Amino acid sequence: MANPTMQVFDKNMRRVGTLVDSYDIQRRRRINSDYELTFMVPMTSEDYREKIAIKGHVQDERGQFYVIQSRSRSREGRKLTANIYCNHVMFKLNDYKFPYASYIAEAYGIHINQLTDLITAATGGRFKFVIHDTFDLHDVKDFGRGTCLEALNKIIQMYECEVEPDNFTINLRKKIGTDSGLQYRLKKNIVSSSFKDKGESLVTRMFAQMKDGRTFIGMNASKLTDEERTLLSGVPGTIVNGKLAVNYLISPYAQYWASESVPFYDGEIIEQDIEEPEDLLKATRKALAEQENVTLEVTVSTADLFKIDNTEPKPALGDNVMCIDPAMDMNKLKARITELTEYPYSRDKHSEPTISNVNLRDYADIISDLERNKNIINNLFSNGKIRTEVFESYAKQAVIDIDNSKTEIKYDQRGIILQDKTNAQNQVIMTSNGVVLTTDGGKTARTAITARGVVAEQIVGQLGNFVSLVIGSGNNVTKINTNGISAGNDDYTIAPFRVDMQGNVVARSIKLTGQIENSEMNASDIRASTVNASTIRGSKLIGNEIEGGIITGALFRTAKEGRRIEINSIGLTAYNSRGGEAVSLGQYNDGGGLLFMDDGSPRGSVYGDREGFHLGNMGPIIIRSVDDATYLKGPVDFSEATISGLDLKLGDVEGLEDMIRDLRSDIASLRGDTFDGMIVNATFDASSRNLKLFSRTKTVATVNIPAGGSSNSSLT
């Protein structure tokens, strides 16, 4: 494996280090959906304290960057651990608002490149797109109303493409993955498996409507394929005089699934963005193809043989695979890997692919969906009332349609039928149990009013007082009731977004524009161009420049590791590129001290205290001036010093040369006197009986020694 573990980077993509203490690293990817990575790390480790920061990045063995989005901390006795959640940098697209100037209300025959170029421009060129296949031109409506991630999702839906991100380069293909012959076989690489097939969404007859409730009824039957025409011809009255008389298509599998009680399993699509019958026919054909088969889903726990044998194929998202486990009714069952959970750094944990014939979707599929739903709710409501101007155009058209209606009254077993003379499919059916408004002759209800309530696609106008208003189902719901407004969970108390009757707001993610007045804000991360406040409290302050009179804190540092300077209550410390201490400036015995080190080992010190100023070192102390002399002023005491190698000339010490000259003169005089007066030799003349005493230069004395008498002497 290329890397033994993940690399970690800061928010500016500068490398911080390696996550050596991380474990339980799990990566989960789903087609056109989640790309997330989670791992555990001890809170006592350097990984957690120094390297992992919200909005930082980690890089996996595939070279892909993931943004650190959350840190969930937990305690088990004395054990403190943190669960780190990251998602792929592709989802940073949700942080870019699509510019209003690039919004497209309506356009025809647009190439996919034109839309991806708009997203690239909106992100300042940060995200780029590579189109690998040829996509048909598409008509575009209402494109770019939200974030860049919403715009990308719109492209995926319109052009039916699949996303394969490579960091900030997003590849778009008709279908990702390959067919490399990968198989999951019992007794080879299947550890455990589960297989589920569902017929709840099975459709063998698909009805269709487009804008304003119109259909492709009356379209020439030549637009159908041969198979579609043959299947429809088997039902009387579907094709009349070469024209379509119905607004549905029939699946070729209809007879296989038909029963005595249910000849067809009906479904319907309503495409408000479609205006042409031929486009509606294509959409109906596609929707029927997606739902005419039973949905199957296989979850397999597999042995990752590729971790020990490089010749074994490695599963990838979107790959076609074959599952063989006859006891589980999987007889060469072939489908795609639509979801893949991997453990890239654990040899004892194996991949868990989900194999399906459809791209499954759930609440967490597209991050931007919740954000868009909240924006819609905020746009529709103002001070608790629906803003009717949003619906003015619809209400006006509704009044016009009612005024221009030409109605025929009929009676049948259902009750009173109000039928449009120009289009018999448009009816109002008044029964003993309620009123139904339909545009397909009563097969389905567009609007229904019963004793249990009202069901409608749209509600136009201003609404009155309600006990509860619910949009969605399960936990994917937005609710308005006596508690307030909530979204994201059925339980108001734990919903990630909620507003109570007093105006208190709780939100997991919020974007504000404008001014916040007379409020206190406590947050872990605040980003803004300008913050003016008397007090700011939080765990992190991010910015390029800080201006102020006083800055008080526990630790100031220029980097987390490597070459840096740190300032704390102890003093100032400089570190070299290897992280070893180089210079330390601080306090020593109530005085100041400067310590020089080599990778943390002391080499020299300068400090001052009550006794004086001290300069010391573990080795030699070298004082040298390159361009000028070195001056010592004031008394200098060498009484406790041992001096060696001192080289001084007579002229270097003031007055020393004259003093030595005088000493030399005195010594010369003494030496001359000594030479002249010091007796070094003597002779005795027996005849004259004279004893002569000599110096080095002259006769010093002559002594006469008489025979048997006294002596006399003379000096010269």
XYZ file of C-alpha atoms in Angstrom:
716
model
C 0.000 0.000 0.000
C 1.365 3.432 -0.947
C 0.848 5.053 2.458
C 0.827 3.251 5.830
C -1.887 5.588 7.064
C -3.625 8.842 6.204
C -1.961 12.207 5.773
C -3.496 15.273 7.433
C -3.576 18.855 6.113
C -4.854 22.174 7.432
C -7.728 24.172 5.948
C -5.357 25.717 3.382
C -4.209 22.256 2.173
C -0.804 22.609 3.853
C 0.493 19.291 5.174
C 0.428 18.997 8.972
C 1.648 15.419 9.409
C 0.604 11.765 9.507
C -2.245 10.317 11.591
C -0.221 7.618 13.297
C -2.765 6.975 16.098
C -5.945 6.746 14.029
C -7.831 3.456 13.816
C -11.144 1.976 12.595
C -10.736 3.921 9.332
C -13.853 3.369 7.211
C -14.702 4.841 3.804
C -18.265 4.730 2.412
C -19.190 5.750 -1.120
C -22.469 5.644 -3.023
C -23.148 6.424 -6.687
C -24.081 10.104 -7.110
C -24.334 10.380 -3.340
C -22.287 10.102 -0.165
C -18.483 10.043 -0.240
C -17.600 9.958 3.456
C -14.733 8.784 5.645
C -14.766 8.136 9.404
C -12.097 7.076 11.891
C -11.365 6.961 15.615
C -8.498 8.658 17.441
C -7.521 8.879 21.159
C -8.119 12.358 22.556
C -4.832 12.134 24.453
C -2.812 11.610 21.264
C -0.871 14.237 19.339
C -3.043 13.400 16.325
C -6.104 14.800 18.082
C -4.469 17.672 19.976
C -2.181 19.021 17.269
C -3.269 17.809 13.822
C -7.050 17.348 13.541
C -9.046 20.562 13.140
C -12.558 21.274 11.870
C -12.428 22.156 8.135
C -8.967 20.616 7.904
C -8.313 17.793 5.444
C -7.189 14.169 5.421
C -5.861 12.274 2.402
C -6.519 8.561 1.897
C -4.439 5.956 0.048
C -6.279 6.828 -3.213
C -4.924 10.393 -2.974
C -8.417 11.791 -2.349
C -8.941 14.681 0.085
C -11.739 14.668 2.638
C -12.881 17.650 4.730
C -13.007 17.165 8.525
C -16.607 18.133 9.329
C -17.237 16.901 12.882
C -15.555 15.417 15.964
C -17.749 13.304 18.257
C -16.119 12.806 21.658
C -16.922 9.982 24.078
C -15.702 8.805 27.480
C -15.501 5.207 28.721
C -14.055 5.431 32.222
C -10.646 7.001 31.763
C -10.582 6.266 28.046
C -11.290 9.356 25.913
C -11.851 8.842 22.207
C -13.079 10.968 19.307
C -14.951 9.825 16.217
C -13.969 11.976 13.237
C -16.400 12.400 10.310
C -15.186 13.693 6.942
C -16.760 14.053 3.521
C -15.155 14.420 0.109
C -13.951 17.852 -0.996
C -16.528 17.627 -3.815
C -19.181 18.551 -1.250
C -17.485 21.920 -0.775
C -19.661 22.857 -3.748
C -22.422 23.318 -1.175
C -20.420 26.253 0.283
C -20.523 28.188 -3.015
C -23.710 30.121 -3.763
C -24.570 29.989 -7.449
C -24.499 33.640 -8.617
C -27.820 35.222 -9.498
C -26.302 36.653 -12.691
C -25.736 33.100 -13.985
C -29.251 31.872 -13.158
C -31.067 30.377 -16.171
C -34.840 30.730 -16.106
C -35.365 28.983 -19.438
C -33.100 27.907 -22.295
C -33.311 25.379 -25.101
C -30.769 22.941 -26.559
C -28.079 23.474 -23.918
C -24.887 21.413 -23.955
C -23.767 19.976 -20.627
C -20.440 21.840 -20.878
C -22.239 25.183 -20.790
C -23.681 24.394 -17.358
C -20.512 22.880 -15.863
C -18.559 25.953 -17.030
C -20.973 28.120 -15.020
C -20.240 26.083 -11.898
C -16.486 26.342 -12.519
C -16.798 30.131 -12.836
C -18.949 30.338 -9.687
C -16.195 28.584 -7.696
C -13.495 30.855 -9.050
C -12.018 28.022 -11.083
C -11.468 25.852 -8.003
C -13.658 23.039 -9.327
C -13.196 21.763 -12.867
C -15.218 19.250 -14.882
C -14.175 16.603 -17.404
C -16.937 15.250 -19.669
C -16.026 11.718 -20.798
C -19.111 10.822 -22.883
C -21.383 12.485 -25.400
C -24.620 13.752 -23.882
C -27.683 14.930 -25.804
C -28.618 18.584 -25.676
C -31.215 19.374 -23.047
C -33.755 22.110 -22.416
C -33.066 23.881 -19.137
C -35.490 25.537 -16.718
C -34.901 27.122 -13.333
C -31.176 26.326 -13.196
C -28.911 27.823 -10.516
C -31.387 28.921 -7.855
C -29.369 27.556 -4.899
C -25.799 26.402 -4.302
C -23.302 24.974 -6.784
C -23.964 21.497 -5.366
C -27.670 21.887 -6.167
C -26.692 22.976 -9.678
C -24.549 19.848 -10.081
C -27.440 17.673 -8.881
C -29.672 19.362 -11.458
C -27.147 18.494 -14.194
C -27.038 14.874 -13.013
C -30.830 14.607 -13.162
C -31.237 16.317 -16.536
C -28.425 14.610 -18.432
C -28.629 11.289 -16.520
C -24.921 11.179 -15.794
C -22.870 9.769 -12.950
C -20.176 11.520 -10.937
C -16.643 10.280 -10.293
C -14.746 12.941 -8.311
C -10.964 13.231 -8.363
C -10.470 15.826 -5.631
C -11.355 19.177 -7.259
C -11.717 17.620 -10.726
C -15.191 16.137 -11.239
C -15.547 13.528 -13.970
C -18.986 13.074 -15.541
C -19.793 9.824 -17.337
C -22.938 8.098 -18.527
C -22.031 5.221 -16.229
C -19.056 4.841 -13.890
C -17.355 1.543 -13.103
C -16.225 -1.333 -15.305
C -17.027 -4.975 -15.978
C -13.780 -6.771 -15.109
C -15.380 -10.138 -14.431
C -15.528 -9.673 -10.662
C -17.514 -12.446 -8.972
C -18.677 -13.055 -5.438
C -18.883 -16.796 -4.885
C -19.804 -18.876 -1.908
C -16.755 -20.730 -0.509
C -14.423 -18.314 -2.284
C -14.858 -14.732 -1.153
C -18.379 -14.456 0.363
C -18.169 -14.261 4.152
C -21.840 -13.422 4.645
C -24.642 -12.029 2.488
C -28.229 -10.822 2.487
C -30.508 -10.707 -0.553
C -33.751 -8.755 -0.812
C -36.051 -8.254 -3.797
C -39.054 -5.914 -3.621
C -42.111 -5.514 -5.818
C -43.641 -2.514 -4.034
C -42.630 -0.089 -6.784
C -43.250 -2.461 -9.691
C -44.985 -0.713 -12.622
C -46.177 -2.398 -15.828
C -48.346 0.479 -17.117
C -46.992 4.008 -16.823
C -49.277 7.059 -17.146
C -47.778 10.487 -17.857
C -48.618 14.186 -17.652
C -46.657 17.275 -18.474
C -47.110 21.011 -17.903
C -50.684 22.192 -17.266
C -51.911 18.577 -17.056
C -51.443 17.944 -20.778
C -50.478 14.516 -22.176
C -49.316 12.942 -25.447
C -52.916 11.912 -26.325
C -53.465 12.702 -30.016
C -49.806 12.231 -30.949
C -49.062 10.203 -34.073
C -48.473 6.544 -33.164
C -45.481 6.466 -35.508
C -43.483 8.049 -32.691
C -43.755 4.753 -30.777
C -41.299 1.920 -31.088
C -42.502 -1.281 -32.749
C -42.656 -3.032 -29.381
C -44.610 -0.170 -27.767
C -47.101 -0.078 -30.667
C -47.629 -3.857 -30.510
C -48.241 -3.824 -26.741
C -50.683 -0.908 -26.938
C -52.551 -2.449 -29.873
C -53.392 -5.399 -27.629
C -55.658 -3.092 -25.594
C -58.747 -1.894 -27.505
C -59.145 1.863 -27.969
C -55.542 2.833 -27.256
C -54.706 3.759 -30.870
C -57.457 5.309 -32.974
C -56.906 6.368 -36.604
C -53.156 6.176 -36.140
C -53.293 8.512 -33.122
C -52.657 7.746 -29.467
C -55.892 7.815 -27.463
C -54.308 7.100 -24.068
C -51.525 8.673 -22.037
C -49.677 5.541 -20.963
C -47.168 2.933 -22.115
C -47.229 -0.802 -21.354
C -44.245 -2.860 -20.201
C -43.234 -5.997 -22.149
C -43.260 -7.802 -18.771
C -46.912 -6.910 -18.097
C -48.245 -10.417 -18.913
C -45.639 -12.050 -16.685
C -46.752 -10.057 -13.645
C -50.477 -9.878 -14.477
C -53.010 -11.690 -12.305
C -56.767 -12.257 -12.474
C -57.381 -9.346 -10.118
C -54.644 -6.967 -11.311
C -53.973 -6.917 -15.076
C -51.553 -3.977 -14.769
C -49.501 -2.393 -12.009
C -50.063 1.318 -12.645
C -47.752 4.212 -12.026
C -47.680 7.861 -13.069
C -45.110 10.543 -13.716
C -45.931 14.249 -13.742
C -43.236 16.342 -15.429
C -44.091 20.028 -15.070
C -40.898 21.051 -16.906
C -41.919 19.241 -20.112
C -44.002 21.022 -22.752
C -43.607 18.825 -25.869
C -45.461 15.467 -26.243
C -42.411 13.757 -27.733
C -40.304 14.738 -24.712
C -43.021 13.394 -22.419
C -43.025 10.118 -24.374
C -39.261 9.769 -23.849
C -39.607 10.485 -20.140
C -42.411 7.934 -19.831
C -40.364 5.323 -21.662
C -37.412 5.911 -19.300
C -39.523 5.861 -16.124
C -41.229 2.617 -17.176
C -37.881 0.956 -17.937
C -36.647 1.861 -14.453
C -39.700 0.426 -12.662
C -40.795 -2.547 -14.785
C -38.435 -4.887 -12.932
C -38.454 -5.986 -9.326
C -35.942 -4.023 -7.240
C -33.174 -6.234 -5.889
C -30.512 -5.445 -3.333
C -27.650 -7.669 -2.169
C -25.389 -6.758 0.742
C -22.215 -8.858 0.841
C -19.424 -9.109 3.379
C -16.518 -10.235 1.216
C -12.967 -11.402 1.738
C -10.623 -8.802 0.231
C -8.403 -11.271 -1.574
C -6.671 -8.422 -3.412
C -4.998 -7.417 -0.134
C -2.968 -10.627 -0.194
C -2.968 -11.427 -3.924
C -2.363 -8.629 -6.405
C -3.849 -10.681 -9.230
C -7.318 -10.657 -7.633
C -9.629 -7.861 -8.902
C -10.341 -4.985 -6.532
C -13.996 -3.882 -6.318
C -14.782 -0.318 -7.364
C -17.926 1.773 -7.175
C -20.185 1.198 -10.192
C -18.540 -2.080 -11.219
C -20.689 -4.902 -12.637
C -20.387 -8.050 -10.522
C -21.906 -11.513 -10.494
C -23.163 -13.121 -7.274
C -23.279 -16.913 -7.051
C -24.919 -18.465 -3.978
C -27.676 -20.892 -5.073
C -28.952 -21.440 -1.538
C -29.703 -17.689 -1.360
C -31.499 -17.711 -4.778
C -28.521 -15.954 -6.313
C -27.899 -17.962 -9.470
C -25.414 -15.879 -11.437
C -27.246 -12.735 -10.349
C -25.605 -9.758 -12.053
C -25.924 -6.148 -10.966
C -23.821 -3.073 -10.115
C -22.022 -2.038 -6.957
C -24.125 0.979 -5.990
C -22.609 1.403 -2.532
C -19.185 0.406 -1.213
C -17.906 0.429 2.369
C -14.135 -0.115 2.611
C -11.482 -0.476 5.318
C -8.371 0.506 3.317
C -5.844 0.309 6.180
C -7.103 -2.852 7.944
C -6.105 -6.225 6.581
C -8.483 -7.990 8.985
C -11.561 -6.022 7.844
C -13.098 -6.526 4.421
C -15.163 -4.525 1.953
C -18.946 -4.509 2.203
C -20.449 -3.799 -1.244
C -24.167 -3.241 -1.840
C -25.180 -4.661 -5.211
C -28.419 -3.460 -6.796
C -30.147 -2.928 -10.122
C -31.131 0.647 -9.156
C -29.334 3.579 -7.599
C -30.825 3.558 -4.121
C -31.478 6.899 -2.458
C -32.100 7.841 1.142
C -32.325 10.914 3.376
C -28.586 11.466 3.421
C -28.085 11.160 -0.339
C -27.677 14.797 -1.362
C -26.495 17.242 1.278
C -28.014 20.236 -0.469
C -31.587 18.900 -0.328
C -32.201 19.907 3.277
C -30.658 23.315 2.700
C -32.940 23.876 -0.300
C -36.017 22.759 1.640
C -35.229 25.248 4.374
C -34.804 28.031 1.837
C -38.180 27.166 0.275
C -39.922 27.259 3.669
C -38.251 30.583 4.535
C -39.321 31.999 1.157
C -42.956 30.951 1.476
C -43.535 32.112 5.040
C -43.252 35.591 6.473
C -44.431 36.340 10.032
C -46.311 33.041 10.119
C -48.368 33.726 6.971
C -47.902 32.369 3.485
C -46.714 35.067 1.093
C -49.436 35.012 -1.508
C -47.367 36.943 -4.050
C -45.399 33.756 -4.629
C -48.596 32.185 -6.005
C -50.174 35.175 -7.751
C -49.497 33.914 -11.264
C -50.956 30.488 -10.433
C -54.041 31.947 -8.743
C -54.673 34.318 -11.640
C -54.498 31.500 -14.166
C -56.806 29.353 -12.029
C -59.476 32.067 -12.022
C -59.161 32.442 -15.809
C -59.523 28.681 -16.315
C -62.619 28.548 -14.142
C -64.257 31.532 -15.885
C -63.602 30.048 -19.332
C -64.729 26.543 -18.470
C -67.546 24.881 -20.443
C -69.023 22.201 -18.237
C -71.300 19.236 -18.925
C -73.139 17.690 -15.980
C -73.392 13.900 -15.840
C -74.551 11.338 -13.331
C -73.166 7.819 -12.780
C -72.681 5.356 -9.925
C -70.060 7.626 -8.353
C -72.267 10.712 -8.107
C -72.436 14.031 -9.939
C -69.809 14.450 -12.659
C -68.813 17.930 -13.887
C -66.988 17.273 -17.146
C -65.084 19.704 -19.378
C -66.643 19.794 -22.863
C -63.303 20.548 -24.538
C -61.363 17.819 -22.700
C -63.372 14.948 -21.247
C -60.421 13.944 -19.067
C -60.886 17.067 -16.920
C -63.614 16.299 -14.348
C -64.953 17.252 -10.946
C -66.506 14.185 -9.302
C -68.890 14.864 -6.407
C -69.550 11.728 -4.351
C -71.075 10.906 -0.978
C -67.560 10.580 0.491
C -65.997 13.701 -0.991
C -65.064 15.738 -4.040
C -62.373 14.695 -6.528
C -60.692 16.895 -9.166
C -59.049 14.833 -11.903
C -57.413 15.342 -15.299
C -57.402 11.704 -16.451
C -61.112 10.868 -16.381
C -61.133 9.812 -12.729
C -58.262 7.302 -12.727
C -56.229 9.460 -10.351
C -57.049 12.498 -8.224
C -55.144 15.736 -8.634
C -57.112 17.196 -5.699
C -59.453 15.435 -3.258
C -61.624 16.788 -0.438
C -62.988 14.230 2.038
C -64.128 14.148 5.649
C -60.570 13.206 6.619
C -58.945 16.213 4.970
C -57.735 17.830 1.738
C -55.143 16.355 -0.636
C -53.768 18.668 -3.341
C -50.601 19.264 -5.342
C -50.761 23.013 -4.641
C -52.477 25.266 -2.113
C -52.833 28.810 -3.418
C -53.665 31.784 -1.264
C -53.339 32.732 2.394
C -53.921 29.969 4.933
C -55.581 30.444 8.283
C -54.925 28.882 11.683
C -53.741 25.260 11.799
C -52.879 22.854 14.589
C -50.199 21.132 12.494
C -48.699 21.315 8.999
C -46.446 18.426 7.913
C -44.293 18.233 4.771
C -42.568 14.896 4.108
C -42.617 11.677 6.103
C -40.590 9.852 8.745
C -37.603 11.921 9.860
C -37.298 13.542 6.427
C -39.966 16.040 7.422
C -40.671 19.721 7.984
C -43.378 20.422 10.588
C -45.262 23.507 11.761
C -47.311 22.997 14.922
C -47.900 24.453 18.390
C -44.239 23.863 19.257
C -42.994 25.945 16.323
C -41.245 25.077 13.060
C -38.915 22.059 12.857
C -37.089 20.130 10.118
C -34.965 17.013 9.908
C -36.632 14.859 12.584
C -40.179 13.903 13.543
C -39.414 14.724 17.196
C -39.359 18.506 17.670
C -37.000 18.333 20.667
C -34.157 16.710 18.692
C -34.819 18.155 15.210
C -31.596 19.682 13.770
C -33.551 22.796 12.751
C -36.305 24.267 14.950
C -37.870 27.615 15.838
C -40.096 27.894 18.905
C -42.963 30.328 19.506
C -40.613 32.761 21.259
C -38.393 33.043 18.184
C -35.499 30.969 19.527
C -33.719 29.189 16.657
C -31.644 26.019 16.772
C -29.936 25.051 13.503
C -27.193 22.567 12.633
C -26.121 24.684 9.670
C -27.144 28.276 9.008
C -26.116 31.066 6.616
C -26.912 34.649 7.660
C -26.660 37.899 5.728
C -27.326 41.250 7.288
C -26.758 42.620 10.783
C -27.046 40.931 14.193
C -27.732 43.450 16.950
C -27.772 43.354 20.770
C -26.854 39.663 20.899
C -24.225 37.440 22.443
C -22.682 34.778 20.218
C -20.850 31.736 21.599
C -19.413 29.556 18.862
C -16.491 27.267 18.108
C -15.821 28.712 14.640
C -16.821 32.194 13.372
C -15.769 33.361 9.904
C -16.501 36.908 8.777
C -14.875 39.800 6.946
C -15.318 42.106 9.971
C -16.331 41.336 13.560
C -16.831 44.301 15.898
C -17.485 43.205 19.455
C -16.450 44.019 23.019
C -15.986 40.316 23.815
C -15.515 37.297 21.533
C -15.511 33.853 23.127
C -14.826 30.640 21.250
C -12.376 27.828 20.649
C -10.917 29.154 17.390
C -10.363 32.530 15.675
C -9.339 32.256 12.004
C -8.040 35.248 10.057
C -5.134 36.782 8.131
C -4.564 39.761 10.441
C -5.350 40.714 14.048
C -5.222 44.350 15.166
C -5.680 45.444 18.751
C -4.160 47.065 21.809
C -3.888 43.996 24.045
C -3.868 40.277 23.150
C -4.007 37.889 26.105
C -3.813 34.138 25.680
C -2.207 30.893 26.721
C -0.209 30.089 23.566
C 0.811 31.998 20.447
C 2.623 30.116 17.695
C 3.446 30.597 14.016
C 2.837 26.928 13.100
C 1.673 23.680 14.697
C 4.938 21.833 14.081
C 8.291 22.132 12.320
C 10.068 25.490 12.049
C 8.112 27.910 14.250
C 8.105 30.338 17.193
C 5.913 29.807 20.278
C 5.066 32.294 23.028
C 3.438 31.203 26.301
C 3.527 32.058 30.006
C 7.014 30.504 30.307
C 8.569 32.579 27.559
C 9.447 32.534 23.858
C 10.808 29.405 22.178
C 12.057 28.977 18.603
C 12.047 25.528 16.982
C 14.020 24.312 13.981
C 12.570 22.492 10.957
C 12.890 19.137 12.756
C 10.825 20.339 15.707
C 13.797 20.563 18.101
C 14.233 23.597 20.394
C 16.772 26.109 19.057
C 16.369 29.288 21.175
C 14.441 29.882 24.404
C 13.844 33.312 25.948
C 12.203 33.429 29.377
C 12.603 34.061 33.104
C 15.398 32.724 35.332
C 15.527 33.284 39.118
C 13.196 36.320 38.799
C 15.462 37.616 36.030
C 15.623 37.147 32.277
C 17.382 34.342 30.452
C 18.263 33.371 26.904
C 19.084 29.703 26.250
C 20.596 28.364 23.024
C 20.033 24.678 22.163
C 20.800 22.126 19.465
C 17.698 19.891 18.895
C 16.734 20.385 22.551
C 20.245 19.915 24.051
C 21.567 23.060 25.894
C 24.571 24.687 24.228
C 24.787 28.178 25.716
C 22.956 30.617 27.976
C 22.723 34.330 28.724
C 20.841 35.405 31.830
C 20.733 38.111 34.440
C 19.895 37.968 38.156
C 20.689 39.778 41.405
C 24.326 38.669 41.243
C 24.922 40.099 37.779
C 24.876 39.258 34.112
C 25.999 35.720 33.193
C 27.250 34.230 29.941
C 27.836 30.475 29.870
C 28.190 27.522 27.553
C 28.665 23.742 27.607
C 31.622 24.204 25.197
C 33.901 27.128 24.253
C 32.690 30.745 24.299
C 33.840 32.661 21.238
C 33.664 36.500 21.191
C 34.694 37.907 17.846
C 34.200 41.154 15.975
C 34.608 40.927 12.212
C 34.606 44.558 11.117
C 35.869 46.379 14.243
C 37.638 45.878 17.533
C 36.107 44.337 20.656
C 35.893 46.876 23.533
C 35.752 46.098 27.265
C 34.953 49.215 29.326
C 35.098 49.497 33.079
C 37.041 47.403 35.525
C 37.837 43.860 34.388
C 38.596 41.210 37.011
C 40.638 38.168 35.904
C 41.319 36.953 39.437
C 39.320 33.752 38.994
C 40.339 33.215 35.382
C 42.955 31.032 33.767
C 44.322 32.713 30.642
C 46.186 30.959 27.850
C 47.209 31.867 24.327
C 47.305 35.607 25.058
C 49.379 37.446 22.364
C 50.053 41.128 23.214
C 52.584 43.572 21.695
C 54.282 46.323 23.733
C 52.288 49.001 21.952
C 48.961 47.235 22.700
C 49.215 48.150 26.444
C 49.308 51.889 27.158
C 52.624 52.995 28.997
C 54.020 49.491 29.078
C 56.680 50.157 26.428
C 58.155 53.223 28.267
C 58.184 51.372 31.561
C 60.046 48.415 30.068
C 62.499 50.803 28.367
C 63.348 52.416 31.741
C 63.701 48.990 33.304
C 66.073 47.981 30.547
C 68.194 51.143 31.120
C 68.365 50.529 34.837
C 69.245 46.905 34.259
C 71.988 47.942 31.814
C 73.477 50.343 34.393
C 73.390 47.711 37.053
C 74.930 45.237 34.663
C 77.781 47.703 33.792
C 78.468 48.409 37.448
C 78.452 44.725 38.125
C 80.840 44.042 35.290
C 83.180 46.809 36.508
C 83.123 46.011 40.239
C 82.514 42.320 40.597
C 85.807 40.378 41.256
C 85.987 37.401 39.024
C 89.800 36.666 39.102
C 92.957 37.253 41.218
C 96.777 36.902 40.772
C 99.726 36.950 43.325
C 103.152 38.248 42.392
C 105.658 36.533 44.728
C 108.449 38.939 43.906
C 106.473 42.048 44.709
C 104.264 40.184 47.062
C 101.206 41.964 45.386
C 97.741 40.214 45.242
C 95.728 41.685 42.324
C 91.934 41.310 42.150
C 90.359 41.621 38.641
C 86.741 42.249 37.394
C 85.594 41.372 33.877
C 86.925 44.664 32.534
C 89.608 46.008 34.895
C 91.832 45.561 38.010
C 89.617 46.252 40.998
C 92.206 46.099 43.841
C 95.890 45.433 44.549
C 96.874 44.035 47.948
C 100.562 43.997 49.109
C 101.326 41.246 51.491
C 104.764 41.882 53.156
C 106.639 38.980 54.426
C 106.051 38.718 58.146
C 104.504 42.223 58.342
C 101.295 44.150 57.835
C 99.759 44.573 54.437
C 98.387 47.562 52.512
C 96.060 47.773 49.580
C 94.974 50.138 46.893
C 91.779 50.282 44.862
C 91.399 51.457 41.325
